């Protein structure tokens, strides 16, 4: 399957960039310069934005929809590294290193994104120091996230990983105690490095312990302190 590309209106592209976490502090003039080199692309659910090992010729800003970034093990098991929603940027690290994409990226829903070519962006960033400073801030955030991910996958048991994830998502989304997962349990299991059956059992135990309540894909956090204790290694009965 292949994506569709179009120039897109300048206003639409600028609006997408303005909501991007990387570009929130840019001036209107800087956003216009950036939108001038960006190309709008549309992807159907299941389409690939880029593949691991492919030369990184640019990065992507998600305007609408959700994208998963993942790796595949030798035995075919998928490990989701991150989920990107509107406003997120992906594929930017290898763009500056001049290398290849380190993982796969696939549309989880229909996606509209802006593709920013490496050559044009590097030229622009040489002229606009604000872009470089903003990029450093986002890369620092991603480094913290992946450090946390490695720690969770290598040192924590699955109940602690799930508790950490639920707390992280509730704080990230500012949704309070009601959390809409937005993904299937199979996809969440891939994020946490486990299997759906194990995940379902842990959800049931959490509900029985009074930590959460389940309503389809919506999770109601009932005991935030208990969930935090579980995230830090306390055993789930």
C-alpha positions as a printed NumPy array, in Angstrom:
array([[  0.   ,   0.   ,   0.   ],
       [  1.166,   3.526,  -0.671],
       [  0.3  ,   6.881,   0.816],
       [ -1.171,   9.813,  -1.051],
       [  0.718,  13.093,  -1.115],
       [ -0.397,  16.608,  -1.856],
       [  0.862,  20.101,  -1.344],
       [ -1.93 ,  20.992,   1.078],
       [ -3.041,  24.552,   1.821],
       [ -0.559,  26.789,   3.602],
       [ -3.107,  27.504,   6.357],
       [ -3.786,  23.793,   6.998],
       [ -0.089,  22.98 ,   7.179],
       [  0.672,  25.935,   9.429],
       [ -2.176,  24.956,  11.769],
       [ -0.826,  21.415,  12.008],
       [  2.694,  22.638,  12.747],
       [  1.44 ,  25.151,  15.306],
       [ -0.024,  22.301,  17.38 ],
       [  3.147,  20.242,  17.033],
       [  4.995,  19.803,  20.317],
       [  8.225,  20.699,  18.574],
       [  7.052,  23.988,  17.095],
       [  4.771,  25.578,  19.709],
       [  7.208,  28.389,  20.491],
       [  7.936,  29.376,  16.893],
       [  6.875,  32.695,  15.445],
       [  4.273,  32.927,  12.691],
       [  7.016,  33.765,  10.197],
       [  9.045,  30.701,  11.219],
       [  5.973,  28.48 ,  10.89 ],
       [  5.317,  29.825,   7.408],
       [  8.877,  29.012,   6.337],
       [  8.526,  25.506,   7.706],
       [  5.127,  24.899,   6.104],
       [  6.59 ,  25.968,   2.753],
       [  8.87 ,  22.91 ,   2.676],
       [  6.4  ,  20.443,   4.259],
       [  4.328,  18.036,   2.163],
       [  0.965,  16.76 ,   3.359],
       [  0.517,  12.975,   3.246],
       [ -2.486,  10.768,   3.987],
       [ -2.304,   7.146,   5.163],
       [ -5.008,   4.541,   5.528],
       [ -5.159,   2.407,   8.651],
       [ -2.419,  -0.239,   8.376],
       [ -0.272,   1.703,   5.896],
       [  3.437,   2.13 ,   6.588],
       [  4.953,   5.588,   7.048],
       [  8.495,   4.212,   7.063],
       [ 10.287,   0.9  ,   7.537],
       [ 13.235,   0.   ,   9.718],
       [ 16.494,   0.258,   7.803],
       [ 15.126,   2.619,   5.163],
       [ 17.18 ,   5.773,   4.616],
       [ 15.753,   8.648,   6.652],
       [ 14.974,  11.327,   4.107],
       [ 12.743,  13.352,   6.422],
       [ 10.551,  13.305,   9.505],
       [  6.804,  13.375,  10.121],
       [  4.423,  15.575,  12.089],
       [  1.114,  13.861,  12.894],
       [ -1.831,  16.178,  12.159],
       [ -4.683,  13.734,  12.808],
       [ -4.875,  10.053,  13.743],
       [ -2.509,   7.736,  15.595],
       [  0.76 ,   6.065,  14.556],
       [  2.612,   3.216,  16.23 ],
       [  6.393,   2.881,  16.122],
       [  7.566,  -0.684,  16.653],
       [ 10.258,  -3.269,  16.137],
       [  9.862,  -6.935,  15.198],
       [ 11.931,  -9.644,  16.895],
       [ 13.538, -12.58 ,  15.101],
       [ 10.603, -14.793,  16.126],
       [  8.099, -12.312,  14.671],
       [  6.941, -10.79 ,  17.964],
       [  6.064,  -7.113,  17.781],
       [  7.241,  -4.666,  20.434],
       [  5.526,  -1.285,  20.283],
       [  7.964,   1.419,  21.313],
       [  5.66 ,   4.412,  21.222],
       [  2.231,   5.633,  20.127],
       [  2.081,   9.028,  18.416],
       [ -1.066,  11.171,  18.3  ],
       [ -1.773,  14.544,  16.718],
       [  0.953,  17.055,  17.524],
       [  3.709,  14.45 ,  17.829],
       [  6.819,  14.259,  15.67 ],
       [  8.486,  11.015,  14.634],
       [ 11.513,   9.948,  12.636],
       [ 13.519,  13.054,  13.428],
       [ 16.564,  11.491,  15.13 ],
       [ 18.04 ,   9.677,  12.095],
       [ 17.296,  12.707,   9.951],
       [ 20.052,  14.621,  11.719],
       [ 22.379,  11.652,  11.99 ],
       [ 22.042,  11.025,   8.27 ],
       [ 21.23 ,   7.368,   8.86 ],
       [ 18.313,   4.961,   8.562],
       [ 15.043,   4.724,  10.468],
       [ 15.657,   2.506,  13.543],
       [ 12.116,   1.067,  13.653],
       [  8.877,   0.685,  11.694],
       [  6.018,   3.215,  11.745],
       [  2.456,   2.218,  10.835],
       [ -0.891,   4.035,  10.888],
       [ -3.201,   2.659,  13.602],
       [ -6.045,   4.783,  12.214],
       [ -6.441,   6.9  ,   9.119],
       [ -3.662,   9.465,   9.447],
       [ -2.929,  12.876,   8.011],
       [  0.682,  13.92 ,   8.473],
       [  3.221,  16.419,   7.225],
       [  6.47 ,  15.11 ,   5.794],
       [  9.389,  17.493,   6.317],
       [ 12.343,  16.648,   4.044],
       [ 15.762,  16.475,   5.672],
       [ 17.602,  18.708,   3.224],
       [ 15.145,  21.57 ,   3.435],
       [ 14.85 ,  21.365,   7.214],
       [ 18.614,  21.303,   7.836],
       [ 18.957,  24.403,   5.666],
       [ 16.148,  26.114,   7.573],
       [ 17.501,  25.199,  10.993],
       [ 20.811,  26.805,  10.098],
       [ 18.947,  30.071,   9.675],
       [ 16.543,  29.728,  12.62 ],
       [ 18.223,  28.944,  15.942],
       [ 14.816,  28.679,  17.634],
       [ 14.147,  25.499,  15.698],
       [ 17.355,  23.921,  16.98 ],
       [ 16.547,  24.777,  20.601],
       [ 13.015,  23.412,  20.264],
       [ 14.36 ,  20.193,  18.744],
       [ 16.757,  19.712,  21.661],
       [ 13.875,  20.023,  24.136],
       [ 11.774,  17.383,  22.355],
       [ 14.713,  14.997,  21.987],
       [ 15.359,  15.307,  25.722],
       [ 11.748,  14.365,  26.452],
       [ 12.012,  11.338,  24.178],
       [ 15.245,  10.251,  25.829],
       [ 13.521,  10.289,  29.215],
       [ 10.619,   8.273,  27.812],
       [ 12.81 ,   5.577,  26.283],
       [ 14.95 ,   5.388,  29.412],
       [ 11.76 ,   4.743,  31.377],
       [ 10.627,   2.182,  28.794],
       [ 13.885,   0.233,  28.974],
       [ 13.735,   0.29 ,  32.775],
       [ 10.151,  -0.975,  32.803],
       [ 10.734,  -3.782,  30.305],
       [ 13.949,  -5.003,  31.895],
       [ 13.391,  -4.497,  35.623],
       [  9.651,  -4.468,  36.329],
       [  7.097,  -7.263,  36.258],
       [  4.056,  -6.89 ,  34.011],
       [  1.64 ,  -5.612,  36.728],
       [  4.1  ,  -2.831,  37.577],
       [  4.516,  -1.977,  33.889],
       [  0.749,  -1.733,  33.436],
       [  0.311,   0.4  ,  36.545],
       [  3.089,   2.735,  35.378],
       [  1.494,   2.984,  31.929],
       [ -1.964,   3.826,  33.297],
       [ -0.58 ,   6.528,  35.571],
       [  1.579,   7.944,  32.771],
       [ -1.326,   8.108,  30.318],
       [ -3.702,   9.69 ,  32.828],
       [ -1.146,  12.391,  33.659],
       [ -0.156,  12.907,  30.012],
       [ -3.733,  13.325,  28.829],
       [ -4.888,  15.391,  31.788],
       [ -7.995,  13.195,  31.876],
       [ -8.116,  12.725,  35.628],
       [ -9.286,   9.339,  36.845],
       [-11.112,   8.321,  33.639],
       [ -8.69 ,   7.028,  31.014],
       [ -9.632,   6.048,  27.456],
       [ -6.95 ,   3.588,  26.281],
       [ -7.663,   4.267,  22.612],
       [ -5.981,   0.992,  21.607],
       [ -6.875,  -2.689,  21.776],
       [ -5.617,  -4.973,  24.532],
       [ -3.492,  -6.749,  21.92 ],
       [ -1.774,  -3.475,  21.06 ],
       [ -1.387,  -2.541,  24.723],
       [  0.154,  -5.946,  25.404],
       [  2.693,  -5.228,  22.667],
       [  3.504,  -1.893,  24.299],
       [  4.132,  -3.606,  27.638],
       [  6.055,  -6.586,  26.266],
       [  3.527,  -9.256,  27.215],
       [  0.591, -11.203,  25.708],
       [ -3.138, -10.287,  25.717],
       [ -4.117, -13.221,  27.954],
       [ -1.682, -12.153,  30.668],
       [ -2.836,  -8.553,  30.367],
       [ -6.502,  -9.536,  30.776],
       [ -5.716, -11.499,  33.949],
       [ -3.84 ,  -8.533,  35.431],
       [ -6.681,  -6.133,  34.585],
       [ -9.101,  -8.48 ,  36.371],
       [ -6.849,  -8.68 ,  39.443],
       [ -6.482,  -4.887,  39.521],
       [-10.268,  -4.505,  39.374],
       [-10.757,  -7.118,  42.115],
       [ -8.228,  -5.274,  44.292],
       [-10.202,  -2.05 ,  43.902],
       [ -7.437,  -0.239,  42.019],
       [ -9.42 ,   0.302,  38.813],
       [-12.824,  -0.258,  37.228],
       [-13.171,  -1.494,  33.644],
       [-15.711,  -0.141,  31.16 ],
       [-14.671,  -1.422,  27.717],
       [-11.61 ,   0.577,  26.667],
       [-12.23 ,   3.096,  29.435],
       [-10.331,   2.608,  32.693],
       [-11.492,   4.353,  35.856],
       [ -8.648,   4.794,  38.326],
       [-10.171,   4.238,  41.786],
       [ -7.042,   4.033,  43.938],
       [ -4.244,   6.176,  42.535],
       [ -1.984,   5.661,  45.563],
       [ -2.405,   1.89 ,  45.355],
       [ -1.644,   1.996,  41.646],
       [  1.486,   4.046,  42.31 ],
       [  2.629,   1.493,  44.919],
       [  2.128,  -1.288,  42.37 ],
       [  4.092,   0.716,  39.79 ],
       [  6.996,   0.897,  42.237],
       [  7.126,  -2.848,  42.749],
       [  4.484,  -3.726,  45.314],
       [  2.976,  -7.154,  44.579],
       [ -0.532,  -7.558,  43.197],
       [ -2.446, -10.054,  45.322]])
